[in-house]
mmCIF file of C-alpha atoms in Angstrom:
data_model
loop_
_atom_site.group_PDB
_atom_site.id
_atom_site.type_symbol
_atom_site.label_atom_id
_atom_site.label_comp_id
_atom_site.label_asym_id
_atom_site.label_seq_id
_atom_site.Cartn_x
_atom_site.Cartn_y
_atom_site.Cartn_z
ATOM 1 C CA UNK H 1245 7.698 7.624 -0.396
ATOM 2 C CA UNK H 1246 8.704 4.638 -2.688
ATOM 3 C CA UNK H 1247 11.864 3.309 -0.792
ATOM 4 C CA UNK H 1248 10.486 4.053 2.565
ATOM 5 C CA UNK H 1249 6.898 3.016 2.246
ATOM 6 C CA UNK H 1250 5.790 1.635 -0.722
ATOM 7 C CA UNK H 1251 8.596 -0.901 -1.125
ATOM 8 C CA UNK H 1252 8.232 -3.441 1.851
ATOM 9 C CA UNK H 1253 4.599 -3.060 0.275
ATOM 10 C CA UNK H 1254 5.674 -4.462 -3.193
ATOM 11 C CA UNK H 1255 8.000 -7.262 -1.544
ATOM 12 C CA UNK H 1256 4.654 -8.949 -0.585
ATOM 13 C CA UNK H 1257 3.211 -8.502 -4.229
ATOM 14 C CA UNK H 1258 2.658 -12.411 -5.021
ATOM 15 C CA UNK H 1259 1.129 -12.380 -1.311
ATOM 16 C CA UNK H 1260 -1.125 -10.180 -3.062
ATOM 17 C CA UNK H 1261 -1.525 -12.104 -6.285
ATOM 18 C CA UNK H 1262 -2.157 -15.344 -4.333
ATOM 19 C CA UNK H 1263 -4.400 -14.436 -1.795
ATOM 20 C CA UNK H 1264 -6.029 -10.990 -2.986
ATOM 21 C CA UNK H 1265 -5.716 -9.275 -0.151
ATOM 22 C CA UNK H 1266 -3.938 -6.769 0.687
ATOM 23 C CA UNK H 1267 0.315 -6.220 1.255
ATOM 24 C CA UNK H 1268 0.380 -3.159 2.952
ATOM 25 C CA UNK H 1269 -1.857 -4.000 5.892
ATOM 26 C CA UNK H 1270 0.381 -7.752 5.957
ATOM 27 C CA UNK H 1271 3.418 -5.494 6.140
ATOM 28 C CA UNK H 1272 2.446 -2.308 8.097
ATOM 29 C CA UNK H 1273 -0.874 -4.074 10.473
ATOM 30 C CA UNK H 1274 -2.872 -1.241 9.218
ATOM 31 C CA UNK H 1275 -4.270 0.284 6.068
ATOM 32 C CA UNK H 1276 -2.581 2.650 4.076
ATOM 33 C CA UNK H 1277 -4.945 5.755 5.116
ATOM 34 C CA UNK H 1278 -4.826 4.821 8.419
ATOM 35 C CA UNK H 1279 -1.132 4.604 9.084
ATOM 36 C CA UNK H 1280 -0.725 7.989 7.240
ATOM 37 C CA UNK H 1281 -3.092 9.554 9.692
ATOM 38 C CA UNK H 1282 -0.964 8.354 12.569
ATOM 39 C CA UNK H 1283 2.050 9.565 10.746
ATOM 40 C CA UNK H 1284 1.792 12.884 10.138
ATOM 41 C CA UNK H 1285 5.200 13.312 8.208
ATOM 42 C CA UNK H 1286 4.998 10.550 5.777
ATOM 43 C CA UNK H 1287 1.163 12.005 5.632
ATOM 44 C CA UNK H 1288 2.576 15.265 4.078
ATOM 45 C CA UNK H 1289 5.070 13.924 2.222
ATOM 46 C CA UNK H 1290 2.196 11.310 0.573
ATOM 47 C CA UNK H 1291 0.728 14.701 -0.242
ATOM 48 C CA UNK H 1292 3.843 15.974 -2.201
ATOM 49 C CA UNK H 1293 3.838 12.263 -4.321
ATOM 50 C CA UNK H 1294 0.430 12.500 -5.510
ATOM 51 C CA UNK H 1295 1.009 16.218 -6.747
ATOM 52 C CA UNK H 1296 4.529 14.731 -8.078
ATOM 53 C CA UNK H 1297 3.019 11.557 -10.146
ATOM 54 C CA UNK H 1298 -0.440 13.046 -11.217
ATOM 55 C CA UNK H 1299 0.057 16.823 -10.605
ATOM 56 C CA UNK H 1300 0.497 17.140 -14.497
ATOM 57 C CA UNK H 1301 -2.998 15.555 -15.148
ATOM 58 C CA UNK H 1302 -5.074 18.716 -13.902
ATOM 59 C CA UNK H 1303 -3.898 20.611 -16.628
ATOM 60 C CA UNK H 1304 -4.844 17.966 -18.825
ATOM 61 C CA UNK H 1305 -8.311 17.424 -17.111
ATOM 62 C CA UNK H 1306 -9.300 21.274 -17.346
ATOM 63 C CA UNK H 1307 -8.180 21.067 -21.041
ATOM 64 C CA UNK H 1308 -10.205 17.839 -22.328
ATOM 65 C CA UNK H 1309 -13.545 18.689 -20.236
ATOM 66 C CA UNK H 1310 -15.432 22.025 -19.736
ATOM 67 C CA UNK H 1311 -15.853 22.909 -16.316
ATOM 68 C CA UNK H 1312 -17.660 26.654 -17.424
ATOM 69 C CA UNK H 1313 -21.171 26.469 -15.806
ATOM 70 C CA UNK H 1314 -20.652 24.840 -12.564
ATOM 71 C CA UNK H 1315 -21.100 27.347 -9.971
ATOM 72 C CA UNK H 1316 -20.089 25.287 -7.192
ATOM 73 C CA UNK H 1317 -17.445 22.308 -7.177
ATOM 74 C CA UNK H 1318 -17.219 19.623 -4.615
ATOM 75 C CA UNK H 1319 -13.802 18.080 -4.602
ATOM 76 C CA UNK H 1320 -14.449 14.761 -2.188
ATOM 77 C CA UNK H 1321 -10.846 13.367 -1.491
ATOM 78 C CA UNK H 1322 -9.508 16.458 -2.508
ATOM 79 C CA UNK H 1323 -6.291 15.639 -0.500
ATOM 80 C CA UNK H 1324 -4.365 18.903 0.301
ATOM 81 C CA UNK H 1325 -6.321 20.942 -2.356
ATOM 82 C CA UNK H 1326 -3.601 21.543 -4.975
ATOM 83 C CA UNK H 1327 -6.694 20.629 -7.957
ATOM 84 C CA UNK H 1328 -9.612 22.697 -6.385
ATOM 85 C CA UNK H 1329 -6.897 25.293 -6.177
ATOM 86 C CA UNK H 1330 -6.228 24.919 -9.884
ATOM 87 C CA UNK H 1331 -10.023 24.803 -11.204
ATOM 88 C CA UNK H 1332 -10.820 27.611 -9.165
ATOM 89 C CA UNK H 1333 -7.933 29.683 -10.242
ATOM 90 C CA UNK H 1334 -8.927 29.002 -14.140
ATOM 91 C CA UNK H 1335 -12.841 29.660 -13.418
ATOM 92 C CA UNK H 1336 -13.358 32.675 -11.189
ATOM 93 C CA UNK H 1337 -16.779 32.670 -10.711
ATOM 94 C CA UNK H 1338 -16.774 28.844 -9.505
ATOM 95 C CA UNK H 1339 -16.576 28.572 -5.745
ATOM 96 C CA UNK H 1340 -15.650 25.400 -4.364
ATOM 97 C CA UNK H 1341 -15.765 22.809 -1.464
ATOM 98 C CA UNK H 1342 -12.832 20.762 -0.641
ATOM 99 C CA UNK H 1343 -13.657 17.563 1.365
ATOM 100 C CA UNK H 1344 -11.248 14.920 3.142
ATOM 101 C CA UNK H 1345 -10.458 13.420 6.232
ATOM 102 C CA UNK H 1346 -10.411 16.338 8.907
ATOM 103 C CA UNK H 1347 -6.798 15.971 9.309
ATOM 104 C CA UNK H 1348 -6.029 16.475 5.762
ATOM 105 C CA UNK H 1349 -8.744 18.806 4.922
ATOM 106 C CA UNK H 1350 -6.342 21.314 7.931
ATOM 107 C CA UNK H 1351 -3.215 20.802 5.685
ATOM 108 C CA UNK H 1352 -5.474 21.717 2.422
ATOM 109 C CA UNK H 1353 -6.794 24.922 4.510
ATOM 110 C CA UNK H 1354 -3.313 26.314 4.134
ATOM 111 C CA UNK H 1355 -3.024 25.919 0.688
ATOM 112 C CA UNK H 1356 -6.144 27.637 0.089
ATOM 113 C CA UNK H 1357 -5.233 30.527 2.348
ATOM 114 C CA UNK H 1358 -2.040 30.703 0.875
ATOM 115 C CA UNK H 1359 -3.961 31.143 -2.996
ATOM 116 C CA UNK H 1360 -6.079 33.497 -1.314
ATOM 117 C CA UNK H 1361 -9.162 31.334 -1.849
ATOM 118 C CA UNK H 1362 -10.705 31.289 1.514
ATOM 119 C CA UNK H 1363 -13.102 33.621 0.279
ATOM 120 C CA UNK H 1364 -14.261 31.118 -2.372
ATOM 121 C CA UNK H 1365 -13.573 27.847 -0.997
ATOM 122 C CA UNK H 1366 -15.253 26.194 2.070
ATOM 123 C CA UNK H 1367 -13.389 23.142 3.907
ATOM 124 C CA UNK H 1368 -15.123 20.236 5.253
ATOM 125 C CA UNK H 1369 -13.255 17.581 7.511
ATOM 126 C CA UNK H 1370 -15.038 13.873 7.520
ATOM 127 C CA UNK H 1371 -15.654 10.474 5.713
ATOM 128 C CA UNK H 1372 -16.435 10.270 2.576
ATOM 129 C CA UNK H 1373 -17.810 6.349 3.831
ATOM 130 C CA UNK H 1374 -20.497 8.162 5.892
ATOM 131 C CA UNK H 1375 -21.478 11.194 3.991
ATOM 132 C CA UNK H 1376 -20.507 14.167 1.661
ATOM 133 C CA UNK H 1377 -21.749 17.644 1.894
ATOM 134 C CA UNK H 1378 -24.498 18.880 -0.249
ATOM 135 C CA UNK H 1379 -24.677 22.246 -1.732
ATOM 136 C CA UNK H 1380 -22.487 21.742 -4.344
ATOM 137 C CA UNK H 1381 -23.849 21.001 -8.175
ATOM 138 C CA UNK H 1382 -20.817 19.662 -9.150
ATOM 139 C CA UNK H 1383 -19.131 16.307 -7.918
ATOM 140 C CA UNK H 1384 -15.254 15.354 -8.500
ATOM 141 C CA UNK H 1385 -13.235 12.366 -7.329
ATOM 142 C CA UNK H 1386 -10.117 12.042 -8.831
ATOM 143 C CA UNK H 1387 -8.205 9.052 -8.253
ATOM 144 C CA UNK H 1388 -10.642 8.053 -5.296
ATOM 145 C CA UNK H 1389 -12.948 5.341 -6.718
ATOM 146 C CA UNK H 1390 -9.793 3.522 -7.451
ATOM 147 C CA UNK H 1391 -8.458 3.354 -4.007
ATOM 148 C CA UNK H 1392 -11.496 1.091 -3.020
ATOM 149 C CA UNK H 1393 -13.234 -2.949 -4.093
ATOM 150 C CA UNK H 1394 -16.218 -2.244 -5.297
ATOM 151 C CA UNK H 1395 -18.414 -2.318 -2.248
ATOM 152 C CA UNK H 1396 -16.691 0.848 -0.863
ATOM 153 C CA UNK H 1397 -16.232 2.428 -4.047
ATOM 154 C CA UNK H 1398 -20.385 1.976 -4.563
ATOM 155 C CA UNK H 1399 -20.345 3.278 -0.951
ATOM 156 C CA UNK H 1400 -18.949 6.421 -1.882
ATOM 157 C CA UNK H 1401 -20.682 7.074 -4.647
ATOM 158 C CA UNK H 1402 -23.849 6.804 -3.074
ATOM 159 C CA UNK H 1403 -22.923 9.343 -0.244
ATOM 160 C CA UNK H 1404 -22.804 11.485 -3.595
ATOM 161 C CA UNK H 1405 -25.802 10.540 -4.934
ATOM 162 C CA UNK H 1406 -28.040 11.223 -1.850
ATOM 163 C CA UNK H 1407 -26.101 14.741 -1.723
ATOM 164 C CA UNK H 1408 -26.164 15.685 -5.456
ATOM 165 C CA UNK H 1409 -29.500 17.758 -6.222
ATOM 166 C CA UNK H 1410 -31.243 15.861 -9.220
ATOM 167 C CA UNK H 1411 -29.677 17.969 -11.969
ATOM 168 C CA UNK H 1412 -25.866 17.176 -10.731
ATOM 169 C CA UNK H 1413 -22.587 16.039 -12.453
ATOM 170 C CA UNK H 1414 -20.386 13.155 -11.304
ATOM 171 C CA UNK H 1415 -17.258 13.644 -12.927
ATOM 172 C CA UNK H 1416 -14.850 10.661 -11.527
ATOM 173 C CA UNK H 1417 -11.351 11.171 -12.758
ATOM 174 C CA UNK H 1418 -9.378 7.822 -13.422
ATOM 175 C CA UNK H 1419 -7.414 5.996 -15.711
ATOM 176 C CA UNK H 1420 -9.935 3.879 -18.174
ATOM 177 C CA UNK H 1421 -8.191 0.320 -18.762
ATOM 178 C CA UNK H 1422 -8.372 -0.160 -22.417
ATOM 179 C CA UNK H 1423 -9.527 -3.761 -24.477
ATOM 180 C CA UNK H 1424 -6.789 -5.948 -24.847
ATOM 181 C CA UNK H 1425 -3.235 -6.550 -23.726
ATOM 182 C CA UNK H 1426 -0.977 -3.602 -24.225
ATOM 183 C CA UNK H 1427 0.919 -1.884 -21.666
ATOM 184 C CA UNK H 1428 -0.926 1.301 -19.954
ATOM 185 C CA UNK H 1429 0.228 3.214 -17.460
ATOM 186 C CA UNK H 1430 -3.480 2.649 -15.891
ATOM 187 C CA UNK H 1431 -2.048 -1.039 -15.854
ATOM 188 C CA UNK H 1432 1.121 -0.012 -13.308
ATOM 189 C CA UNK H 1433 -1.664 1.587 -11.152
ATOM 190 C CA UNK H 1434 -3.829 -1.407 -11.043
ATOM 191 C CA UNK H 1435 -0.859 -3.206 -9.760
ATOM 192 C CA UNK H 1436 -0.235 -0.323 -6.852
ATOM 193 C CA UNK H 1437 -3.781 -0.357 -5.906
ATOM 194 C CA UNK H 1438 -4.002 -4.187 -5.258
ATOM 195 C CA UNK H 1439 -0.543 -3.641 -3.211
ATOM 196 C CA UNK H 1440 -1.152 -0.938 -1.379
ATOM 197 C CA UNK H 1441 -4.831 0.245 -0.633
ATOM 198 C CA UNK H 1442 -6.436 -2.635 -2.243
ATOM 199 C CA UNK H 1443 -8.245 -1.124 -5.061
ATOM 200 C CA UNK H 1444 -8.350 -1.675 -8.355
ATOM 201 C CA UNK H 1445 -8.364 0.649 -12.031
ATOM 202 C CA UNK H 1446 -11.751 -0.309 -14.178
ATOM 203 C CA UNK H 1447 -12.590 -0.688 -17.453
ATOM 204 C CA UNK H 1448 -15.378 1.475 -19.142
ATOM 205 C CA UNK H 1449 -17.936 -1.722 -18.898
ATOM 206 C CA UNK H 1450 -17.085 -1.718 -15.325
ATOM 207 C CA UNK H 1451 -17.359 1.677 -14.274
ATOM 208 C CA UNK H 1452 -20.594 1.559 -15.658
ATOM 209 C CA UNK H 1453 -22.148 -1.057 -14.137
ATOM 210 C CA UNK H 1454 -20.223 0.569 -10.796
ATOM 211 C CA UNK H 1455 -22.418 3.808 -11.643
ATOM 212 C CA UNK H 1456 -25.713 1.948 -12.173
ATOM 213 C CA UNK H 1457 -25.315 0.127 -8.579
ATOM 214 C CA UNK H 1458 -25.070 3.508 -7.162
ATOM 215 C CA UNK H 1459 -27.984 5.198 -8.995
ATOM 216 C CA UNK H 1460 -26.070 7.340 -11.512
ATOM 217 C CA UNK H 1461 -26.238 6.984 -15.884
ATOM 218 C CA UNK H 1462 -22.690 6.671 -17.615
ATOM 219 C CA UNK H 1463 -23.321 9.701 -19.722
ATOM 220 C CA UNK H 1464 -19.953 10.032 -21.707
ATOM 221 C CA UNK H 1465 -15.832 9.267 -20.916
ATOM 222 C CA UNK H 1466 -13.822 12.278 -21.769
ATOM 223 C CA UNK H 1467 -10.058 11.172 -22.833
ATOM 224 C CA UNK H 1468 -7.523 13.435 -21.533
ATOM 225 C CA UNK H 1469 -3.478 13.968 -22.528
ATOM 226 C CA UNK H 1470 -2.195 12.395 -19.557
ATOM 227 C CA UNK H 1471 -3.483 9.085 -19.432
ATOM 228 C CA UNK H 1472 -7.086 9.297 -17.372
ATOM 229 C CA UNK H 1473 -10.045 10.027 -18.209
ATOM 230 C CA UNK H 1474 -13.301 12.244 -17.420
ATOM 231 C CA UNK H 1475 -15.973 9.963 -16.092
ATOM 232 C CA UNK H 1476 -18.825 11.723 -16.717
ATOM 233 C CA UNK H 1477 -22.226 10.497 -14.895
ATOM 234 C CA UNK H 1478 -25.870 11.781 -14.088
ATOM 235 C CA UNK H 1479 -27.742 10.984 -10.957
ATOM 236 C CA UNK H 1480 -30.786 8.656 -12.290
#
């Protein structure tokens, strides 16, 4: 995915820098989510890389923050469902819904069947830009919000909000950029999400004040082992 894709990408990084737009659509005439739904190859094999780079991170997640209690989980941009699969798997009495684009949320059915989940696990096709399902009491995005500026990300999250009964959890899962200069992996990330969907990685101040423009309360970050953080949030 690196040499074929994302590298013409990153040879237009101070195109990037300069201008703040975005390389990938310069390179490619398209954006990144939109190419890989016209390429359904390089769409499954986009699958594989974000199991191979944060794959180790569920692990991590289910570890640092207690997921006991939720009876349903809604995982919005839950690609081909290799982390619903997981938290369901650990909590047995959780059932789940796994949301994406319908194209993706067909290659996620498979991996569900093949878990033998289908029993606990409903699969919902759409945009996440024009609504979410509701039913669930439990929200998770990982590695969504930072796909998107912050007009789309507050977008998003208030498809969530106007799903999420009053009592709901948020819980976005991202890497936190810490104070001060040091390298961060969260920092590498920042520099792939300017490139190539033309996001961007927040800081705690700034995923708060992302969370009050879309009508939820910052109630507590959760650190994980593997670099990103529980974002934990209340609907106001």
């Amino acid at each position: 995915m690196t040499g074929e894709l994302y590298y013409a990408a990153f040879g237009e990084l101070l195109y990037s820098v300069r201008t703040g737009k975005v390389a990938f659509d310069k390179v490619y005439g398209l954006p990144i989510f939109d190419y890989l739904g016209q390429h359904p190859e390089q769409a499954g094999l986009f699958d594989e890389t974000m199991v191979g780079v944060h794959g180790r991170e569920t692990a991590a997640m289910l570890a640092a923050y207690d997921f006991s209690g939720i009876r349903v989980l809604a995982d919005i941009g839950g690609g081909n469902g290799s982390v619903l699969t997981t938290v369901l798997q650990k909590h047995p009495d959780m059932r789940g819904i796994l949301f994406d684009l319908p194209g993706v949320a067909e290659r996620a059915r498979a991996k569900l069947e093949a878990a033998g989940l289908t029993d606990r696990c409903r699969v919902v096709g759409g945009s996440f830009f024009e609504s979410v399902p509701g039913d669930a009491d439990a929200y998770l995005l990982r590695h969504i919000i930072h796909d998107w500026d912050d007009a789309r990300a507050t977008r998003i999250l208030q498809h969530v909000h106007r799903a999420m009964a009053a009592d709901g959890k948020l819980l976005v899962v991202e890497s936190v950029i810490p104070p001060g200069n040091e390298p961060s992996f969260g920092k590498s990330l920042d520099l792939a999400m300017l490139v190539l969907p033309g996001g961007e990685e927040r800081t705690a101040d700034e995923y708060r004040r992302l969370y009050e423009t879309a009508g939820f309360r910052l109630t507590g970050i959760v650190p994980t082992t593997a670099g990103v953080s529980v974002i934990d949030g209340r609907k106001v």
